Tab-separated table of N, CA and C and ligand atoms in Angstrom:
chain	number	residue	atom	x	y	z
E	1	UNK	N	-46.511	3.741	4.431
E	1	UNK	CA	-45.754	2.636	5.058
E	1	UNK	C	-44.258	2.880	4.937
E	2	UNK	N	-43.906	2.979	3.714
E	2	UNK	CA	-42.570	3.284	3.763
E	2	UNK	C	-41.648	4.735	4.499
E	3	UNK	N	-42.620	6.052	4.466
E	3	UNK	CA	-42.329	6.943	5.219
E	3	UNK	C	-42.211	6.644	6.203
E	4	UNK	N	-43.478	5.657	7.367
E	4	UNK	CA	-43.484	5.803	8.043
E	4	UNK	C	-42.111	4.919	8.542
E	5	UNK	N	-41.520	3.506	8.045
E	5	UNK	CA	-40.157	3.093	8.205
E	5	UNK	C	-38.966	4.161	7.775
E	6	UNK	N	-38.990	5.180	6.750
E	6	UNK	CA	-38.124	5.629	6.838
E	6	UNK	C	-38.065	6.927	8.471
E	7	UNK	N	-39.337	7.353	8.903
E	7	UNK	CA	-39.602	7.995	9.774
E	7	UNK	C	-38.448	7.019	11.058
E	8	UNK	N	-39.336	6.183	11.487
E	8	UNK	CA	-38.557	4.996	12.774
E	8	UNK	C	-36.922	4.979	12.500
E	9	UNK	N	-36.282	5.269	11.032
E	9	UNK	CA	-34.991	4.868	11.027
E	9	UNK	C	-34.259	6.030	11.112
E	10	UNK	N	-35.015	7.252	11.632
E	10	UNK	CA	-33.606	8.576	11.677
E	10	UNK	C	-33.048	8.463	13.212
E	11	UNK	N	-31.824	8.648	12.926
E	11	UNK	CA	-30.957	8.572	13.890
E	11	UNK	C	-30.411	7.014	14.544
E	12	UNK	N	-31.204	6.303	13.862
E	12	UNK	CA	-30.853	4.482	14.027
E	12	UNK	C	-29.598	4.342	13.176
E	13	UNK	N	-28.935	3.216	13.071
E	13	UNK	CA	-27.667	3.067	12.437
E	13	UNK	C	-27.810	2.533	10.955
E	14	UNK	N	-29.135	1.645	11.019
E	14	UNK	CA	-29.457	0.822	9.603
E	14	UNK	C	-28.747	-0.164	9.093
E	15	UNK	N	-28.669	-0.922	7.926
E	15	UNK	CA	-27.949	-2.336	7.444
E	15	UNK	C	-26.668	-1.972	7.254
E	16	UNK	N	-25.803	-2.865	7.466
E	16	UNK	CA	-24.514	-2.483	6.975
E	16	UNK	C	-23.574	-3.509	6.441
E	17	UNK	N	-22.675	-3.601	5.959
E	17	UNK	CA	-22.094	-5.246	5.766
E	17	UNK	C	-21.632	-6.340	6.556
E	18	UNK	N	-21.513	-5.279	8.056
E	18	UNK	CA	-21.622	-6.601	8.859
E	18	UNK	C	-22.897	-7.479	9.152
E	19	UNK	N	-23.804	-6.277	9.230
E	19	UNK	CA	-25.064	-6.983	9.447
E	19	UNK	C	-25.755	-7.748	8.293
E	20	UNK	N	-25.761	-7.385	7.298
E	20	UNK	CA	-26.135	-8.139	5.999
E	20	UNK	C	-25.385	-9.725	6.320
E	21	UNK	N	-23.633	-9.535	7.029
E	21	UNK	CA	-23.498	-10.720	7.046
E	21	UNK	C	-23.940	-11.710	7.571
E	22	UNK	N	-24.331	-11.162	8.975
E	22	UNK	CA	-24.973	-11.939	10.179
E	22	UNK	C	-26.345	-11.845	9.966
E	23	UNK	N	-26.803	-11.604	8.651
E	23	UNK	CA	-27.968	-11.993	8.394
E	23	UNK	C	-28.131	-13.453	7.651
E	24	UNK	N	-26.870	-13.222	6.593
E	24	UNK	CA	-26.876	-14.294	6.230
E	24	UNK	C	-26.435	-15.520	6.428
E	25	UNK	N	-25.948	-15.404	7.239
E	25	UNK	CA	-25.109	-16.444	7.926
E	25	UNK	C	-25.906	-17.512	9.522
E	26	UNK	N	-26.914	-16.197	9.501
E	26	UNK	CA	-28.605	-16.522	10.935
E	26	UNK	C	-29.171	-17.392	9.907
E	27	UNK	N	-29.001	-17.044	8.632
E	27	UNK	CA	-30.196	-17.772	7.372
E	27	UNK	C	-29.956	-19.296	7.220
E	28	UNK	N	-28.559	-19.547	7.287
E	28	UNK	CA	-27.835	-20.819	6.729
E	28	UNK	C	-28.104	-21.579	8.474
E	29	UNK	N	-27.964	-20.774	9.309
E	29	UNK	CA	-27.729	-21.558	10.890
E	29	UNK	C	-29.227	-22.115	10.563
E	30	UNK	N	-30.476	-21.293	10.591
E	30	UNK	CA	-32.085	-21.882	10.932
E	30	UNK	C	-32.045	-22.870	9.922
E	31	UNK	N	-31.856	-22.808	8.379
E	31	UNK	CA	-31.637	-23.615	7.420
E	31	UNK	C	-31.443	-24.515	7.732
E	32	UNK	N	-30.548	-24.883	8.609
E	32	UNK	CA	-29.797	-26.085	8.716
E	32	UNK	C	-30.174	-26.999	10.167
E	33	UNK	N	-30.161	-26.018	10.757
E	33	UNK	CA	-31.115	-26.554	12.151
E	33	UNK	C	-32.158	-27.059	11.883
E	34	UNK	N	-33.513	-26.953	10.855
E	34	UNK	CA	-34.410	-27.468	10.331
E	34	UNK	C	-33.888	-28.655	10.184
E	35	UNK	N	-33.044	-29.000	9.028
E	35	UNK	CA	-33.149	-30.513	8.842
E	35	UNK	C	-32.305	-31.443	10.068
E	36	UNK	N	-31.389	-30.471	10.628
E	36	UNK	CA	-31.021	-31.155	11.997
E	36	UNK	C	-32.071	-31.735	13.311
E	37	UNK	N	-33.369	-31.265	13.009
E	37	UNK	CA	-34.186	-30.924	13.948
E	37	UNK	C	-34.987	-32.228	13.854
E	38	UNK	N	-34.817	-32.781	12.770
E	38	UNK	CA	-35.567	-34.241	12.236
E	38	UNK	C	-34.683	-35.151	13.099
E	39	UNK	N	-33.157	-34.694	13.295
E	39	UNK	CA	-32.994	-36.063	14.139
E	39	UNK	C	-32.365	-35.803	15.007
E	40	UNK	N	-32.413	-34.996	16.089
E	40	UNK	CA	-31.924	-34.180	17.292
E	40	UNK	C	-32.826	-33.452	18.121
E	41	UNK	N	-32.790	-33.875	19.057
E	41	UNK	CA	-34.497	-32.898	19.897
E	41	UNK	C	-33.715	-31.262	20.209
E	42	UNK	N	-32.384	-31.173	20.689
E	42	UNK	CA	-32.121	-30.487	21.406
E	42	UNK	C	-30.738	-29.700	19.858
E	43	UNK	N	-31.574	-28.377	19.585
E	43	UNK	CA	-31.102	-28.190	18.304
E	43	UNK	C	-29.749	-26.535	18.724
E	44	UNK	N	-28.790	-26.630	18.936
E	44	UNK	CA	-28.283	-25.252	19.208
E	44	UNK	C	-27.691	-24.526	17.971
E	45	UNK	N	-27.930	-25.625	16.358
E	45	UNK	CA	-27.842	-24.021	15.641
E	45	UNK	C	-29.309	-23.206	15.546
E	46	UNK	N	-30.287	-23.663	15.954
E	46	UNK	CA	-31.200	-22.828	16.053
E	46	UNK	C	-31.327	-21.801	16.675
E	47	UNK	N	-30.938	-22.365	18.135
E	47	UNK	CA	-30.689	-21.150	19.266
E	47	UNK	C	-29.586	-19.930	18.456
E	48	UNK	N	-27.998	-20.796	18.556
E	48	UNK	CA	-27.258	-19.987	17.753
E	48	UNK	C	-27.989	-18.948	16.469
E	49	UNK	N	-28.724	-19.505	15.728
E	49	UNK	CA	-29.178	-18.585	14.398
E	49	UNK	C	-30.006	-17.700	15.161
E	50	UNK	N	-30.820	-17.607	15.828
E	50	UNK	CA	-31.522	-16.786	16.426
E	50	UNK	C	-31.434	-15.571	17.110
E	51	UNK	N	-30.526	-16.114	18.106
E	51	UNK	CA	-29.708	-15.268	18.380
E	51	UNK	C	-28.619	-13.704	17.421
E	52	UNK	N	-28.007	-14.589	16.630
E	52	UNK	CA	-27.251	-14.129	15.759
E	52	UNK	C	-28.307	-12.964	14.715
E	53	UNK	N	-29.562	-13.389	14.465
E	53	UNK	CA	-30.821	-12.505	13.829
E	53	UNK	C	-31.422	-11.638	14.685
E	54	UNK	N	-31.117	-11.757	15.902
E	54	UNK	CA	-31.778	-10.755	17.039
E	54	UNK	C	-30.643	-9.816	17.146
E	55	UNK	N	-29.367	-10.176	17.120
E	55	UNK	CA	-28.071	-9.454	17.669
E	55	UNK	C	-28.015	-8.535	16.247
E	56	UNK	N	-28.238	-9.033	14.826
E	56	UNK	CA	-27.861	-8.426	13.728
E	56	UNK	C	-29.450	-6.879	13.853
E	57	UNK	N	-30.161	-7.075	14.040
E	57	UNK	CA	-31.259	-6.650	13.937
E	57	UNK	C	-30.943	-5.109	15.566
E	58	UNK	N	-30.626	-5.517	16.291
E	58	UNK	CA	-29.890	-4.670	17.252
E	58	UNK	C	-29.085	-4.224	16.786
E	59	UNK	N	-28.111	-4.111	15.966
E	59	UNK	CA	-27.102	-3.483	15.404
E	59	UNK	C	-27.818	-2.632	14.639
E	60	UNK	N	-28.955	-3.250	13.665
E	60	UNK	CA	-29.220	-1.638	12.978
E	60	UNK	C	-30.675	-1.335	13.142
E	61	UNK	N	-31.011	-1.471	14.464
E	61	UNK	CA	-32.156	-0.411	15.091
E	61	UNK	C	-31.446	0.413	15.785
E	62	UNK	N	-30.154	-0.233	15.935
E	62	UNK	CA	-28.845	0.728	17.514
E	62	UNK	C	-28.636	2.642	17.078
E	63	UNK	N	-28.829	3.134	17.866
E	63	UNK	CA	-28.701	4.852	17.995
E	63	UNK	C	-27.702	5.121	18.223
E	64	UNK	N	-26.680	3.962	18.776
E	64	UNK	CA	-25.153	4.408	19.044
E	64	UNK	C	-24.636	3.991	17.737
E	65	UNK	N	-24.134	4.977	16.762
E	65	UNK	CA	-23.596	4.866	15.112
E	65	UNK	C	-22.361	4.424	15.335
E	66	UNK	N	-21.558	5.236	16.365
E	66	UNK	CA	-20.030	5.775	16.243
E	66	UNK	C	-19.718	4.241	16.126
E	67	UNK	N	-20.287	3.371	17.179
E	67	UNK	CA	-19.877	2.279	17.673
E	67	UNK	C	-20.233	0.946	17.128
E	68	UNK	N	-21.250	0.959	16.073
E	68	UNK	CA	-21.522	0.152	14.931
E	68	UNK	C	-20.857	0.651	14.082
E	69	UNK	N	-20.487	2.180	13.412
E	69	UNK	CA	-19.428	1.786	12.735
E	69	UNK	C	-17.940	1.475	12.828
E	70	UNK	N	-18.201	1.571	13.929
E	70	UNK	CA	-16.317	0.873	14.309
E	70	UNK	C	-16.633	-0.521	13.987
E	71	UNK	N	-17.617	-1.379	14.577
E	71	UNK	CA	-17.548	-2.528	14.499
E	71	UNK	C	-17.354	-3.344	13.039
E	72	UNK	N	-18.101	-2.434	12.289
E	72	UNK	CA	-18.389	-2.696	10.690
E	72	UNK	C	-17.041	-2.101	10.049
E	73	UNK	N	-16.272	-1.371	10.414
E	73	UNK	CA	-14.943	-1.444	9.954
E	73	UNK	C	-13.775	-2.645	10.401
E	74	UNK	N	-13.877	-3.095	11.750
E	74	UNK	CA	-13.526	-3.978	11.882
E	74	UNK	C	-13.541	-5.043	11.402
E	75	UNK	N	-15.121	-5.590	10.521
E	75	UNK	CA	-15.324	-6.724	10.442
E	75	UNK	C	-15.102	-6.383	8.733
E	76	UNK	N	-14.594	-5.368	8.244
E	76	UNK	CA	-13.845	-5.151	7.072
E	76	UNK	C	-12.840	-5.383	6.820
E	77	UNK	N	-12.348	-4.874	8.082
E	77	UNK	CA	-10.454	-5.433	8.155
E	77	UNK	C	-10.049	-6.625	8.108
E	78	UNK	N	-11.126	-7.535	8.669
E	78	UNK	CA	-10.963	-8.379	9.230
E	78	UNK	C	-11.216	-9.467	7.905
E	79	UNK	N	-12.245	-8.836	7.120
E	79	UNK	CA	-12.610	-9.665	5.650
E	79	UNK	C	-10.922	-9.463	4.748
E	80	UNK	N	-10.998	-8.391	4.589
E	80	UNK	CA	-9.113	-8.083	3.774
E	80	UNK	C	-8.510	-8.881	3.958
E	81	UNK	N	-7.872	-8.904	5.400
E	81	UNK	CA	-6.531	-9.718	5.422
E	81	UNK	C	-7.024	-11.495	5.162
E	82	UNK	N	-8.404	-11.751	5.646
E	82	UNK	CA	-8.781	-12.621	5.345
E	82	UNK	C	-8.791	-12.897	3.261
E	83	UNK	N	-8.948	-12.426	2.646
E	83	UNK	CA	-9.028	-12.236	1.430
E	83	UNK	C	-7.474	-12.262	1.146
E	84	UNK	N	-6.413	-11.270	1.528
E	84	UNK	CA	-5.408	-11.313	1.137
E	84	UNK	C	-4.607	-12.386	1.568
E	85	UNK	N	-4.850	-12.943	2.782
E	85	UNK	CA	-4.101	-14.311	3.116
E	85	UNK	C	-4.536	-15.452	2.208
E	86	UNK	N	-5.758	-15.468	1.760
E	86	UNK	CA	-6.249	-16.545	0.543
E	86	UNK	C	-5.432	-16.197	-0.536
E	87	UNK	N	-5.286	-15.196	-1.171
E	87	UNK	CA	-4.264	-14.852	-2.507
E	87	UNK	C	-3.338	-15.434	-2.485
E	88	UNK	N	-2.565	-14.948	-1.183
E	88	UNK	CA	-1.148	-15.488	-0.933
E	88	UNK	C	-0.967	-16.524	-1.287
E	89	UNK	N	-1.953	-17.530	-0.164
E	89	UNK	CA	-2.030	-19.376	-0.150
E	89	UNK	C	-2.140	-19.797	-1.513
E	90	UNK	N	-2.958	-18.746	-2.433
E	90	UNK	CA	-3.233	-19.688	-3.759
E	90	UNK	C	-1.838	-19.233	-4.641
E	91	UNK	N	-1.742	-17.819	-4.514
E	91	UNK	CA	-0.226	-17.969	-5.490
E	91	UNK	C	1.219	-18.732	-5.026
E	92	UNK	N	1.411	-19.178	-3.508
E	92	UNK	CA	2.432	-20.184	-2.968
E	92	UNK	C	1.673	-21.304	-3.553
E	93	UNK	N	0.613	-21.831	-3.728
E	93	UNK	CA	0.308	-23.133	-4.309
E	93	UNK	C	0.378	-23.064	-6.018
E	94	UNK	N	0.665	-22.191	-6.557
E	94	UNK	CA	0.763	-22.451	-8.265
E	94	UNK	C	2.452	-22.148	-8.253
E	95	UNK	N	2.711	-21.809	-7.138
E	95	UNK	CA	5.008	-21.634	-7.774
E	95	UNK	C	5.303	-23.555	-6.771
E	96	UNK	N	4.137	-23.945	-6.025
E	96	UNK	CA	5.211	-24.808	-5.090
E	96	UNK	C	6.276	-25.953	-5.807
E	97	UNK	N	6.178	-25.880	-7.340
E	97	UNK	CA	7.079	-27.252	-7.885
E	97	UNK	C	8.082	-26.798	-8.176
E	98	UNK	N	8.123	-25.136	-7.866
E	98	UNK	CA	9.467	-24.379	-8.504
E	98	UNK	C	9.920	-23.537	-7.033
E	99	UNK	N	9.299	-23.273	-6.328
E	99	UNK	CA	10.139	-22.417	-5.150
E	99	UNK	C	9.703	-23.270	-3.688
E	100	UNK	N	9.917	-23.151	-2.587
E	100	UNK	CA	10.170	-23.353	-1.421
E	100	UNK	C	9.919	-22.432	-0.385
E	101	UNK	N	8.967	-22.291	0.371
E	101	UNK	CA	8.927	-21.068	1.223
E	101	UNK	C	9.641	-21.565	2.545
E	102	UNK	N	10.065	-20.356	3.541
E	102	UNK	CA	10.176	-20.766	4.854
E	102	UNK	C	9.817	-19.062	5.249
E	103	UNK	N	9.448	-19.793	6.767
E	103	UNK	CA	9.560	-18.521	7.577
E	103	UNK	C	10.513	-18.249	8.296
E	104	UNK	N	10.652	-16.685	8.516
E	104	UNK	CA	12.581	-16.110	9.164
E	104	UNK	C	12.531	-16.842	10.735
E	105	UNK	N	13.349	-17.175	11.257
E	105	UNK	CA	13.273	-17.876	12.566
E	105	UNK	C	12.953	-16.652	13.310
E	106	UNK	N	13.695	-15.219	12.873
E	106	UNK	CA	14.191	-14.525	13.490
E	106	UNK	C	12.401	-13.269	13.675
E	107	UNK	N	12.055	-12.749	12.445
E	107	UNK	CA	11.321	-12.035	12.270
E	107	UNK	C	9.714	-12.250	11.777
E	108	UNK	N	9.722	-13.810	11.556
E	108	UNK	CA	8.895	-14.527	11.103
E	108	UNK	C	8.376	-14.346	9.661
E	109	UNK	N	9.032	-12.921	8.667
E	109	UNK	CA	8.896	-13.072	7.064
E	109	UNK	C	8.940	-14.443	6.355
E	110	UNK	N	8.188	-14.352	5.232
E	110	UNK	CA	8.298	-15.741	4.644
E	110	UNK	C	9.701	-15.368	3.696
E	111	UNK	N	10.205	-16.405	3.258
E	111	UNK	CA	11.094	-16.146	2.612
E	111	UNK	C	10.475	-17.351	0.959
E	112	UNK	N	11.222	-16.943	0.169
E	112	UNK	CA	10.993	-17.790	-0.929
E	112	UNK	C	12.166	-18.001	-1.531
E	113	UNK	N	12.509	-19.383	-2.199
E	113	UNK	CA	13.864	-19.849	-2.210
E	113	UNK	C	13.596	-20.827	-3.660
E	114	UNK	N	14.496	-20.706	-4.746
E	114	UNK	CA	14.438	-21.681	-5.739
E	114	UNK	C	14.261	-23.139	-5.007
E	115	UNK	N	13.997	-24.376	-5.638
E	115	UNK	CA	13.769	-25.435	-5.907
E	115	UNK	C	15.328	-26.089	-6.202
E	116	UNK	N	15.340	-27.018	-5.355
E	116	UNK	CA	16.025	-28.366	-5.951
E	116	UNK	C	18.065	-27.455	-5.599
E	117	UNK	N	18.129	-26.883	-4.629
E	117	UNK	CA	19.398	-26.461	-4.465
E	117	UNK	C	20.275	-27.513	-3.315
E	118	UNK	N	19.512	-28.155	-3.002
E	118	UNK	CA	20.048	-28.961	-1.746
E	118	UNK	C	20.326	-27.426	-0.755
E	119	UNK	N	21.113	-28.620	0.137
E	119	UNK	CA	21.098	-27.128	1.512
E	119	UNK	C	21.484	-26.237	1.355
E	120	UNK	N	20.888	-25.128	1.729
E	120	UNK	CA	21.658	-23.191	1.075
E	120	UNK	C	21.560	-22.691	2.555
E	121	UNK	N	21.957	-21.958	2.607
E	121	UNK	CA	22.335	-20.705	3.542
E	121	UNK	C	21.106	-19.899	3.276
E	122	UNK	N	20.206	-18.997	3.695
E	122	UNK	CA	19.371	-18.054	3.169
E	122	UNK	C	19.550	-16.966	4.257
E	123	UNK	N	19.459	-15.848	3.733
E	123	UNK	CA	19.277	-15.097	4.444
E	123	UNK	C	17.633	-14.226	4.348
E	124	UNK	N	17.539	-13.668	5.113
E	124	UNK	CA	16.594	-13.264	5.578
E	124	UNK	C	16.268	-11.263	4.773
E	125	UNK	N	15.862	-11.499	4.045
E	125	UNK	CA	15.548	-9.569	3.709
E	125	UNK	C	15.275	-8.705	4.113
E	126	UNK	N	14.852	-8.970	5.467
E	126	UNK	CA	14.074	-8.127	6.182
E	126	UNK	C	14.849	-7.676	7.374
E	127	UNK	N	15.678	-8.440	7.893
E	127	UNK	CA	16.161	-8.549	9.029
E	127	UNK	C	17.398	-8.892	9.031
E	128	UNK	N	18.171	-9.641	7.590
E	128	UNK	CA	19.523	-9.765	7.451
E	128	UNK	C	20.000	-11.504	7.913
E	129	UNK	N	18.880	-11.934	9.003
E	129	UNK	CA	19.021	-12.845	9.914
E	129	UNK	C	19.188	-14.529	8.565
E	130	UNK	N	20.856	-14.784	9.055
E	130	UNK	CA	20.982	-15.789	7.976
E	130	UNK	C	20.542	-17.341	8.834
E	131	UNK	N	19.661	-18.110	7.890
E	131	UNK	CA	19.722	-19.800	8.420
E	131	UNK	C	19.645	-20.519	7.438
E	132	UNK	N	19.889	-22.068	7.455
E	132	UNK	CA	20.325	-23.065	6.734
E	132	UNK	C	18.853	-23.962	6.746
E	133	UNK	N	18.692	-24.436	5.335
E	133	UNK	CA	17.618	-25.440	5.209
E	133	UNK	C	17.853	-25.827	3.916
E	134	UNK	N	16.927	-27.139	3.491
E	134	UNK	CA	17.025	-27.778	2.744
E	134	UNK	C	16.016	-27.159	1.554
E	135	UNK	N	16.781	-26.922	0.412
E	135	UNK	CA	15.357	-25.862	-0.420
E	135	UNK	C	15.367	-27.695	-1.824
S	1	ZN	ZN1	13.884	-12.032	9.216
């Protein structure tokens, strides 16, 4: 049995972390459509989950690799900046009683500015570009 699945999977693309995701994420849609289903005739996270378990399941029976793994790098990149924009948000939320952010009008950098100066001049680090606000 198992030869014979590892036999069916040469040259297929197989699980990957995108698909693991959209597995789990098909899991939580049917999950939830179930108890939606008690009081809604017409249920579309079901459809949605279904879908999403047929599409994940096509990805790794798929013979085209090059192009599942682009996708699965993408949806890596796409986890990072997602991950690194959360860092950010949480370390601007443990300085906010002591600094002040803004963004450059000019270049859109954030800037970070002491607390409690009344209006300053700031300039910009990136770009030089000076503006006025209330820190
Ligand atoms: Zn700037």
């Amino acid at each position: 049995m198992k030869e014979k699945l590892r036999q069916f999977m040469i040259g297929r693309y197989g699980v990957d972390d995108l698909s693991r995701a959209q597995i789990i994420v098909s899991m939580v849609l049917l999950l939830v459509s179930t108890f939606l289903s008690a009081f809604f005739r017409v249920n579309i996270l079901y459809w949605l989950g279904l879908a999403l378990l047929i599409y994940s399941y096509f990805r790794i029976l798929s013979r085209n690799v090059s192009k599942r793994y682009e996708e699965n790098q993408r949806y890596l990149n796409a986890k990072y900046r997602a991950v690194v924009k959360k860092n950010n948000l949480k370390k601007r939320w443990a300085q906010r009683s002591t600094y002040r952010f803004f963004k450059c009008p000019q270049c859109k950098q954030t800037v970070r500015v002491p607390k409690g100066r009344g209006k300053i001049c700031i300039t910009c680090p990136k770009c030089k570009t000076e503006f006025i606000k209330k820190s």
